[in-house]
Short mmCIF file of C-alpha atoms in Angstrom, two decimals:
data_model
loop_
_atom_site.label_atom_id
_atom_site.label_comp_id
_atom_site.label_asym_id
_atom_site.label_seq_id
_atom_site.Cartn_x
_atom_site.Cartn_y
_atom_site.Cartn_z
CA MET A 16 -0.45 -90.96 171.83
CA ILE A 17 -1.31 -93.69 174.23
CA GLN A 18 -2.57 -97.41 172.72
CA ASN A 19 -3.42 -100.61 173.71
CA ILE A 20 -0.75 -103.02 172.18
CA GLU A 21 -1.04 -107.10 172.20
CA ILE A 22 1.57 -108.56 174.64
CA SER A 23 2.31 -111.17 172.26
CA LYS A 24 3.69 -108.46 169.56
CA ILE A 25 6.01 -106.57 171.86
CA HIS A 26 9.80 -107.89 172.03
CA SER A 27 12.44 -107.10 174.98
CA HIS A 28 15.26 -104.90 173.24
CA TYR A 29 18.13 -106.69 171.81
CA ASP A 30 20.71 -104.27 173.70
CA ASN A 31 18.98 -104.06 176.80
CA PRO A 32 21.71 -103.05 179.26
CA ARG A 33 19.94 -104.57 182.50
CA LYS A 34 20.69 -108.22 181.73
CA GLU A 35 18.89 -109.32 184.56
CA LEU A 36 14.91 -108.16 185.18
CA GLY A 37 15.14 -109.40 189.29
CA ASP A 38 12.28 -111.02 191.15
CA LEU A 39 9.14 -109.91 189.48
CA THR A 40 6.71 -111.47 191.76
CA GLU A 41 5.49 -108.60 193.70
CA LEU A 42 5.18 -106.34 190.47
CA ALA A 43 3.21 -108.93 188.51
CA ASP A 44 0.60 -109.40 191.53
CA SER A 45 0.12 -105.59 191.64
CA ILE A 46 -0.34 -105.65 188.02
CA LYS A 47 -2.91 -108.22 188.25
CA SER A 48 -4.89 -106.45 191.35
CA ASN A 49 -4.62 -103.02 189.73
CA GLY A 50 -3.34 -103.04 186.27
CA ILE A 51 -0.37 -100.92 184.52
CA PHE A 52 -0.14 -97.46 185.60
CA GLN A 53 2.39 -96.06 183.64
CA ASN A 54 2.90 -96.84 179.62
CA LEU A 55 5.62 -98.67 178.19
CA THR A 56 7.96 -96.84 175.55
CA VAL A 57 7.88 -99.02 172.31
CA VAL A 58 9.87 -98.48 168.82
CA PRO A 59 8.35 -100.49 165.23
CA TRP A 60 10.07 -103.95 165.08
CA PHE A 61 13.48 -104.09 163.32
CA SER A 62 16.26 -106.67 162.28
CA LYS A 63 19.03 -107.12 164.52
CA ILE A 64 21.01 -107.81 161.92
CA THR A 65 19.93 -105.33 159.46
CA GLY A 66 18.94 -102.49 161.84
CA VAL A 67 15.72 -101.30 159.94
CA GLY A 68 12.40 -103.20 159.73
CA ALA A 69 10.38 -105.30 157.19
CA ASP A 70 9.79 -104.13 153.71
CA ASN A 71 6.27 -105.56 153.44
CA PRO A 72 3.90 -103.86 155.63
CA LYS A 73 1.74 -106.78 156.70
CA GLN A 74 4.83 -108.36 158.02
CA GLN A 75 5.90 -105.72 159.52
CA GLU A 76 2.35 -105.38 161.47
CA GLU A 77 3.09 -108.88 162.62
CA MET A 78 6.62 -108.37 163.95
CA GLY A 79 4.92 -105.86 166.15
CA TYR A 80 7.22 -103.46 168.47
CA ILE A 81 10.24 -103.44 170.45
CA VAL A 82 10.58 -102.20 174.14
CA VAL A 83 12.65 -99.21 175.18
CA ILE A 84 11.33 -98.16 178.40
CA GLY A 85 9.51 -101.03 180.45
CA HIS A 86 10.83 -104.26 180.25
CA ARG A 87 10.07 -105.31 183.79
CA ARG A 88 6.48 -104.20 183.47
CA LEU A 89 6.49 -106.07 180.46
CA ALA A 90 7.84 -109.07 181.71
CA ALA A 91 5.45 -108.71 185.07
CA ALA A 92 2.57 -108.20 182.85
CA LYS A 93 3.18 -111.46 181.24
CA LEU A 94 3.46 -113.38 184.25
CA ALA A 95 -0.09 -111.37 185.54
CA GLY A 96 -1.84 -112.98 182.19
CA LEU A 97 -2.40 -109.60 181.03
CA ALA A 98 -3.44 -109.87 176.98
CA GLU A 99 -2.66 -106.16 176.28
CA VAL A 100 -0.21 -103.15 177.65
CA PRO A 101 -0.42 -99.46 177.29
CA CYS A 102 2.63 -98.18 175.12
CA ALA A 103 3.75 -95.34 173.69
CA ILE A 104 5.10 -95.48 169.94
CA SER A 105 8.50 -93.81 169.32
CA ASN A 106 10.26 -93.45 166.30
CA MET A 107 13.49 -92.69 168.13
CA SER A 108 16.99 -93.66 166.20
CA TYR A 109 19.05 -96.63 167.59
CA ARG A 110 21.21 -94.60 169.61
CA LYS A 111 18.90 -92.55 171.24
CA GLN A 112 17.06 -96.14 172.38
CA ILE A 113 20.52 -97.16 173.72
CA ALA A 114 21.19 -93.67 175.73
CA THR A 115 17.54 -93.81 176.89
CA MET A 116 17.47 -97.35 178.35
CA LEU A 117 20.70 -96.49 179.89
CA LEU A 118 19.55 -93.47 181.53
CA GLU A 119 16.22 -94.94 182.62
CA ASN A 120 18.14 -97.70 184.29
CA MET A 121 20.90 -96.04 185.95
CA GLN A 122 18.04 -93.09 187.43
CA ARG A 123 16.50 -96.02 189.19
CA ASN A 124 20.06 -97.40 190.25
CA ASP A 125 19.18 -100.79 188.35
CA LEU A 126 21.95 -101.07 186.33
CA THR A 127 25.34 -102.95 187.86
CA VAL A 128 28.66 -101.48 187.26
CA TYR A 129 29.27 -104.12 184.62
CA GLU A 130 26.16 -103.42 182.90
CA GLN A 131 26.71 -99.65 183.03
CA ALA A 132 30.17 -100.48 181.62
CA GLN A 133 28.83 -102.59 178.48
CA GLY A 134 26.11 -99.93 177.85
CA PHE A 135 28.61 -97.03 177.48
CA GLN A 136 30.89 -99.05 175.29
CA MET A 137 27.79 -99.99 172.87
CA MET A 138 27.20 -96.33 172.71
CA LEU A 139 31.04 -95.73 171.96
CA ASP A 140 30.69 -98.41 169.21
CA LEU A 141 27.87 -96.39 167.66
CA GLY A 142 30.06 -93.35 167.33
CA GLU A 143 29.30 -91.46 170.49
CA SER A 144 32.02 -89.21 171.76
CA ILE A 145 32.56 -89.48 175.53
CA ASN A 146 31.08 -85.60 175.79
CA ASP A 147 27.72 -87.00 174.09
CA ILE A 148 27.48 -89.94 176.33
CA SER A 149 28.24 -87.70 179.50
CA LYS A 150 25.00 -85.36 178.20
CA ASP A 151 22.66 -88.03 177.27
CA THR A 152 23.18 -89.71 180.66
CA GLY A 153 23.99 -87.22 182.97
CA PHE A 154 26.92 -89.15 184.14
CA SER A 155 30.26 -87.13 184.17
CA GLU A 156 32.88 -87.66 181.40
CA THR A 157 35.42 -89.02 184.03
CA THR A 158 33.00 -91.41 185.06
CA VAL A 159 31.89 -92.86 181.38
CA ARG A 160 36.19 -93.02 181.06
CA ARG A 161 36.11 -95.10 184.34
CA ARG A 162 33.23 -97.70 183.47
CA VAL A 163 34.61 -98.33 179.98
CA LYS A 164 38.17 -98.56 181.00
CA LEU A 165 36.73 -101.52 183.45
CA LEU A 166 35.82 -103.43 180.17
CA GLU A 167 39.69 -103.75 179.70
CA LEU A 168 39.10 -106.41 182.79
CA ASP A 169 38.69 -110.08 182.34
CA LYS A 170 34.78 -110.28 181.56
CA GLU A 171 33.69 -113.03 183.55
CA LYS A 172 35.94 -112.04 186.53
CA PHE A 173 34.48 -108.98 186.54
CA ARG A 174 30.98 -110.16 186.32
CA GLN A 175 31.61 -112.60 189.00
CA SER A 176 32.84 -109.46 191.13
CA VAL A 177 30.01 -107.61 190.59
CA GLU A 178 28.03 -110.52 192.12
CA ARG A 179 30.14 -110.49 195.03
CA GLY A 180 29.10 -106.99 196.11
CA ALA A 181 32.08 -105.44 194.68
CA ASN A 182 31.85 -101.24 195.11
CA LEU A 183 32.94 -98.26 192.77
CA MET A 184 35.73 -97.59 195.53
CA GLU A 185 37.35 -101.02 194.92
CA TYR A 186 37.16 -100.65 191.20
CA ALA A 187 38.73 -97.52 191.33
CA GLU A 188 41.64 -98.49 193.87
CA LEU A 189 41.91 -101.35 191.04
CA GLU A 190 43.13 -98.80 188.59
CA LYS A 191 45.78 -98.32 190.47
CA ILE A 192 47.63 -101.41 188.75
CA GLN A 193 49.18 -100.95 185.49
CA ASP A 194 49.56 -104.71 184.72
CA ILE A 195 46.34 -105.91 183.15
CA SER A 196 47.26 -109.66 183.99
CA LEU A 197 47.96 -108.46 187.59
CA ARG A 198 44.88 -106.24 187.79
CA ASN A 199 43.01 -109.73 187.01
CA LYS A 200 44.55 -111.28 189.53
CA VAL A 201 43.53 -109.13 192.10
CA LEU A 202 39.99 -108.74 190.37
CA ASP A 203 39.37 -112.30 191.54
CA LYS A 204 39.61 -110.76 195.47
CA ILE A 205 37.19 -107.73 195.10
CA GLY A 206 34.49 -108.43 197.39
CA THR A 207 36.57 -110.19 199.69
CA SER A 208 38.38 -109.68 202.91
CA ASN A 209 41.36 -110.51 200.87
CA PHE A 210 41.25 -107.83 198.34
CA LYS A 211 42.99 -104.93 199.98
CA TRP A 212 46.18 -107.12 200.91
CA GLU A 213 46.27 -108.46 197.33
CA LEU A 214 45.91 -104.72 196.22
CA GLN A 215 48.59 -103.89 198.23
CA ASN A 216 50.78 -106.93 197.16
CA ALA A 217 50.13 -105.94 193.60
CA LEU A 218 50.95 -102.43 193.90
CA ASN A 219 54.39 -103.67 195.96
CA LYS A 220 55.45 -105.95 193.38
CA GLU A 221 55.28 -103.41 190.49
CA LYS A 222 56.93 -100.88 192.46
CA ASN A 223 59.80 -103.80 193.44
CA ASP A 224 59.94 -105.04 190.15
CA LYS A 225 60.90 -101.60 188.69
CA ASN A 226 63.55 -101.35 191.61
CA GLU A 227 64.82 -104.81 190.70
CA ALA A 228 65.41 -103.84 187.09
CA LEU A 229 67.16 -100.57 188.09
CA ILE A 230 69.24 -102.46 190.50
CA ILE A 231 70.18 -105.18 188.15
CA ALA A 232 70.92 -102.63 185.55
CA GLU A 233 72.88 -100.61 187.67
CA LEU A 234 75.03 -104.20 189.14
CA GLU A 235 75.75 -105.03 185.53
CA LYS A 236 77.81 -102.15 184.74
CA PHE A 237 80.67 -103.52 187.07
CA ALA A 238 79.22 -107.22 188.27
CA LYS A 239 78.44 -110.37 186.28
CA ARG A 240 75.39 -112.20 186.87
CA ILE A 241 75.85 -115.52 188.10
CA GLU A 242 73.41 -118.57 189.33
CA SER A 243 75.34 -119.24 192.97
CA GLY A 244 77.57 -117.35 195.22
CA ASN A 245 79.26 -120.27 196.57
CA GLY A 246 82.98 -119.75 196.84
CA LEU A 247 82.57 -116.03 196.57
CA GLN A 248 82.94 -113.35 199.10
CA HIS A 249 79.65 -111.82 199.97
CA ILE A 250 79.73 -107.92 200.19
CA LYS A 251 76.14 -107.09 200.15
CA SER A 252 72.42 -107.95 199.80
CA TYR A 253 70.12 -105.32 198.21
CA TYR A 254 66.21 -105.69 198.52
CA PRO A 255 64.05 -103.77 196.00
CA SER A 256 61.39 -103.03 198.45
CA GLN A 257 63.85 -100.73 200.29
CA ASN A 258 64.98 -98.28 197.11
CA PRO A 259 68.49 -99.08 197.73
CA GLU A 260 71.13 -96.84 196.15
CA ILE A 261 74.06 -98.35 194.48
CA ALA A 262 77.41 -97.48 194.44
CA THR A 263 80.42 -98.72 192.22
CA PRO A 264 83.10 -99.90 194.22
CA ASP A 265 86.37 -98.28 193.45
CA ASP A 266 88.33 -101.05 192.73
CA THR A 267 86.46 -102.79 189.86
CA ASP A 268 89.70 -102.27 187.63
CA THR A 269 91.55 -104.99 189.52
CA VAL A 270 88.42 -107.02 191.22
CA GLU A 271 85.93 -109.46 189.83
CA TYR A 272 82.53 -108.73 190.85
CA PHE A 273 79.10 -110.64 190.44
CA PHE A 274 75.87 -110.89 191.90
CA GLN A 275 73.01 -113.15 192.07
CA ILE A 276 69.20 -112.89 192.25
CA GLN A 277 68.17 -115.24 194.92
CA ASN A 278 64.99 -116.13 196.80
CA TYR A 279 62.64 -113.68 198.41
CA GLY A 280 63.58 -111.03 196.26
CA ALA A 281 67.25 -110.34 197.28
CA ILE A 282 70.03 -109.27 194.90
CA THR A 283 73.34 -110.27 196.40
CA LEU A 284 76.45 -108.94 195.45
CA TYR A 285 79.81 -110.83 195.87
CA LYS A 286 83.73 -110.84 194.66
CA LYS A 287 85.93 -112.82 194.08
CA ASP A 288 87.27 -114.37 197.82
CA ASP A 289 90.39 -112.72 199.03
CA ASN A 290 91.42 -115.37 201.18
CA ALA A 291 90.40 -118.20 198.41
CA ASN A 292 94.34 -119.20 198.52
CA GLN A 293 95.07 -119.00 202.10
CA GLY A 294 93.67 -122.44 203.03
CA ALA A 295 90.14 -123.65 204.26
CA SER A 296 91.19 -122.57 207.80
CA SER A 297 90.92 -118.98 206.93
CA GLN A 298 87.64 -119.38 205.56
CA LYS A 299 83.86 -119.90 207.18
CA ASP A 300 81.77 -122.81 206.04
CA PRO A 301 80.21 -122.17 203.00
CA VAL A 302 76.95 -124.01 203.88
CA TRP A 303 76.75 -122.04 207.19
CA LEU A 304 77.13 -118.89 205.10
CA GLU A 305 74.43 -119.81 202.52
CA LYS A 306 72.18 -120.75 205.59
CA GLN A 307 72.88 -117.61 207.05
CA ARG A 308 72.00 -115.60 203.82
CA GLU A 309 68.71 -117.62 203.59
CA ARG A 310 67.84 -116.94 207.15
CA ASP A 311 68.28 -112.99 206.36
CA ASN A 312 66.38 -112.80 202.80
CA ARG A 313 63.67 -114.64 204.47
CA ARG A 314 63.29 -112.38 207.39
CA ALA A 315 63.54 -109.44 204.96
CA ALA A 316 60.35 -110.86 202.94
CA LEU A 317 58.79 -111.20 206.29
CA ASP A 318 59.37 -107.95 207.58
CA GLU A 319 58.08 -106.56 204.24
CA ILE A 320 55.02 -108.45 204.61
CA SER A 321 54.53 -107.25 208.61
CA LYS A 322 55.18 -103.43 206.93
CA ARG A 323 52.26 -104.31 204.74
CA ALA A 324 50.22 -105.69 207.42
CA TYR A 325 50.39 -102.77 209.45
CA GLN A 326 49.87 -100.45 206.67
CA LEU A 327 46.56 -102.15 206.10
CA ARG A 328 45.66 -101.90 209.57
CA GLY A 329 46.45 -98.42 209.81
CA SER A 330 44.55 -97.60 207.09
CA PHE A 331 41.29 -99.71 208.43
CA ILE A 332 41.60 -97.30 211.17
CA LYS A 333 41.92 -93.76 209.69
CA GLU A 334 38.77 -94.75 207.42
CA ILE A 335 36.46 -95.14 210.36
CA SER A 336 34.55 -92.31 210.80
CA ASN A 337 33.44 -90.43 213.97
CA ALA A 338 29.97 -91.99 213.83
CA LYS A 339 31.21 -95.40 213.54
CA ALA A 340 33.54 -94.92 216.27
CA LYS A 341 30.78 -93.23 218.50
CA LYS A 342 28.64 -96.74 217.68
CA ASN A 343 31.56 -98.84 219.08
CA MET A 344 32.17 -96.85 221.88
CA SER A 345 32.06 -99.79 224.06
CA VAL A 346 34.62 -101.65 222.40
CA ILE A 347 36.75 -98.56 222.08
CA ILE A 348 36.76 -98.23 225.85
CA GLU A 349 37.37 -101.58 226.78
CA TYR A 350 40.59 -101.70 224.62
CA SER A 351 41.48 -98.04 225.84
CA LEU A 352 41.80 -99.47 229.26
CA ARG A 353 43.77 -102.20 228.15
CA ALA A 354 46.34 -99.64 226.80
CA MET A 355 46.32 -97.73 229.84
CA LEU A 356 47.40 -100.94 231.79
CA GLY A 357 50.09 -101.52 229.40
CA ASP A 358 53.57 -100.66 229.30
CA ASN A 359 53.29 -97.79 227.22
CA CYS A 360 50.03 -95.60 227.45
CA THR A 361 50.99 -92.35 225.18
CA PRO A 362 50.61 -92.98 221.52
CA ASP A 363 53.49 -91.06 219.33
CA ALA A 364 52.83 -87.58 218.47
CA GLU A 365 53.84 -87.86 215.14
CA GLU A 366 52.15 -90.55 214.38
CA PHE A 367 48.86 -89.27 216.07
CA ALA A 368 48.99 -85.95 213.99
CA GLN A 369 49.37 -87.80 210.64
CA PHE A 370 46.34 -90.10 211.26
CA VAL A 371 43.92 -87.29 212.20
CA ASN A 372 45.47 -84.64 210.36
CA ILE A 373 46.41 -82.43 212.78
CA GLU A 374 49.67 -79.86 212.39
CA ILE A 375 52.03 -79.94 215.32
CA LYS A 376 55.27 -77.53 215.54
CA GLU A 377 58.34 -79.01 215.01
CA ASP A 378 59.60 -78.73 218.54
CA GLU A 379 56.43 -80.46 219.86
CA GLU A 380 56.87 -83.78 217.72
CA ASN A 381 57.90 -85.76 220.91
CA ASP A 382 55.45 -84.00 223.28
CA LEU A 383 51.92 -84.11 222.41
CA ASN A 384 50.24 -81.53 223.96
CA PHE A 385 46.79 -81.25 224.63
CA ASP A 386 46.11 -77.69 224.67
CA ASN A 387 47.37 -77.27 221.30
CA ILE A 388 45.10 -79.90 219.41
CA LYS A 389 41.96 -79.87 221.73
CA ASP A 390 40.05 -77.68 219.49
CA GLN A 391 40.32 -80.57 216.77
CA VAL A 392 39.96 -83.12 219.18
CA VAL A 393 36.73 -81.75 220.64
CA THR A 394 35.02 -81.92 217.18
CA GLN A 395 35.50 -85.62 216.80
CA PRO A 396 36.19 -87.06 220.31
CA GLU A 397 35.35 -90.82 219.83
CA ARG A 398 37.48 -91.07 216.30
CA HIS A 399 40.32 -89.49 218.52
CA LEU A 400 40.10 -92.04 221.22
CA LEU A 401 40.06 -94.58 218.99
CA THR A 402 43.19 -93.55 217.12
CA ALA A 403 45.19 -92.98 220.38
CA THR A 404 43.89 -96.33 221.49
CA TYR A 405 44.88 -97.98 218.41
CA LEU A 406 48.27 -96.36 218.24
CA ILE A 407 49.11 -97.09 221.73
CA LEU A 408 48.46 -100.65 221.15
CA ASP A 409 49.85 -101.45 217.65
CA SER A 410 53.37 -100.76 216.31
CA GLU A 411 55.43 -101.52 213.15
CA ARG A 412 58.00 -103.52 215.21
CA GLU A 413 55.24 -106.03 216.22
CA HIS A 414 55.48 -109.30 214.42
CA TYR A 415 54.91 -112.96 214.22
CA TYR A 416 58.15 -114.37 214.05
CA ASP A 417 61.64 -114.23 216.08
CA TRP A 418 65.56 -113.48 214.72
CA ASN A 419 65.50 -117.13 213.23
CA ASN A 420 61.91 -116.95 211.45
CA HIS A 421 60.38 -119.06 214.05
CA HIS A 422 56.47 -118.26 214.90
CA ASP A 423 56.01 -115.90 217.63
CA ASN A 424 52.55 -115.98 219.09
CA ASN A 425 52.49 -112.29 219.77
CA GLU A 426 50.10 -111.36 222.43
CA THR A 427 50.05 -107.86 221.66
CA LEU A 428 49.46 -108.42 218.21
CA ASN A 429 46.72 -110.79 218.80
CA THR A 430 45.07 -108.19 220.89
CA VAL A 431 45.49 -105.40 217.95
CA TYR A 432 43.87 -107.92 215.82
CA ASP A 433 40.77 -108.79 218.10
CA PHE A 434 40.21 -105.24 218.31
CA LEU A 435 40.29 -104.54 214.81
CA GLU A 436 37.77 -107.26 214.15
CA LYS A 437 35.30 -106.25 216.34
CA LEU A 438 35.39 -102.96 214.44
CA GLY A 439 34.86 -104.89 211.32
CA TYR A 440 38.43 -105.44 210.17
CA GLY A 441 38.41 -108.33 207.55
CA ILE A 442 41.67 -110.25 208.27
CA SER A 443 43.22 -111.79 204.99
CA GLU A 444 44.44 -114.94 204.56
CA GLU A 445 47.92 -113.94 204.70
CA GLU A 446 47.51 -112.28 207.97
CA GLN A 447 45.94 -115.12 209.46
CA SER A 448 48.61 -117.31 208.05
CA LEU A 449 51.24 -115.32 209.96
CA ARG A 450 48.99 -115.42 212.83
CA ASP A 451 48.35 -119.14 213.39
CA GLY A 452 51.97 -119.54 212.42
CA THR A 453 51.22 -121.44 209.04
CA HIS A 454 52.93 -118.87 206.60
CA LYS A 455 55.19 -120.56 204.16
CA LEU A 456 58.09 -118.33 204.97
CA LEU A 457 57.87 -119.49 208.77
CA ILE A 458 60.13 -122.04 209.80
CA SER A 459 59.05 -124.69 212.22
CA LEU A 460 61.18 -125.62 215.03
CA GLU A 461 61.81 -129.12 213.62
CA GLU A 462 63.49 -127.41 210.80
#
C-alpha cells in the first residue's frame, strides 16, 4: 500500500552503499514540475546502535522511517520543496535492506567498484555467504570474491583510484601482484599512463626477488657473502631477471669462493686471485675492473627496462581491435609507408604469427607465405596491416643507450613511439626519461 509521508520523517539509510548521490539539479527540477512518479520504499525507523525501533509507540511515530529505495528521489524532493512523498512501507530484515540497496544501485550502474566492494563486505559481516550474496544481487560468486578482495587494498588509495577512473580490468591486473604493500604502491598509478609500466615492474620485482633468493641459496653452498670484491678474481655475474642456473665449481675443496650483491640487481661470484702473489704487474687495475663491472651491471639493468618497454609496446598493439585499427587507417598507412621505405620491410614471420594468433608450420617460420595466412588476414585486414607495420618498425634490439650507457637519441624508436602515441598509447614516465635522456641509469657524457 502506497501512502504519502512527510519528508521530515524520512531519513537516509545508515548503510546506503551509494555514498555520493551526484548532481540532483535536473531531477529536482523535474520533480518540481511534474511531481514524483515512482514511490520510495521505506522501513520503520530503527536505531543504528541497537538495530531496533523505539519502545514507545509515540516516539516511534515521531522518528518516522528510513529509506531503502529512493535516496536520490528523497534528496531531490527536498531540493524541490516538497512536503511529502509517496512511500511503500516494508518490514524487510536488515540483511534484506542491504541486499536490496545493493541490487537497486547495481542494476542502474550507480555504484562505484569501491562502493560495491563495501556493500558485499557488509553483507558478509552480517553472516551472508558468498553464494547467498550471489543469489541476492545477481553477481557471480567470482565477481563477489574479487570485489571483496579489493578491500585488502589501502582504502583511501582505493577510493582515489576510483575517482581517477580506474576500470575493472585494471583491478583484475592488480590481483596478479602477491605482495599487498607492492600492490598498494601500484594502486597509486591505476588510472594513469604509468599503471601498466608499474604493474609490469612490480611483477618483475616479485619474480626477480624469488630468483635472487634461489641464486643466493645456491651460492651459499660453496661461497661466502662479502661486501666488496676488491683483490678477488671475478668469475661470473648472475642476473635474477635472466633465470640463471648456478653450477657448483669442481674445485671448491681447494679454492675459496665469494659472492657480492651489487647495484642494479647483479650477484657477482669471485674467487681468490691466483695471481695475487705474482706482483702487481700481472694484475689488471682493480679500479678499472670495478668500473667495468659497474658499467656491465648498469647496462644489464637498462636492458631489463628496455625489454619491459618493448613488451608493453607490443601488448598495446595486440589489444587494438580491428574496429579501432579501421578508425586509425590514415595513421597506419602513413607509418606503413615509412616502414616500406626503411631498410627492413618484412616483419619476422614467427613474431607476426604470434601477434595475430596464426599458426605457421615449422618449415615456414623464416618465410611468411601469404597464401597460407590470407584466409585469416582478410577477416581483419586493418588490424593485420597495423601489426605488420609495427613489427617492421619496432624491435627488442632498439634502445636509447649505447655500449657505455650514454644516451642515444634513437630515431627509429622515436618513430615507433610517435606512431603508438597517435594510436592512443600512454608513454610512462620511465619510458619518457629513457627517450629524453634523463633516466637515472644513463651516464652523461661528462661522467
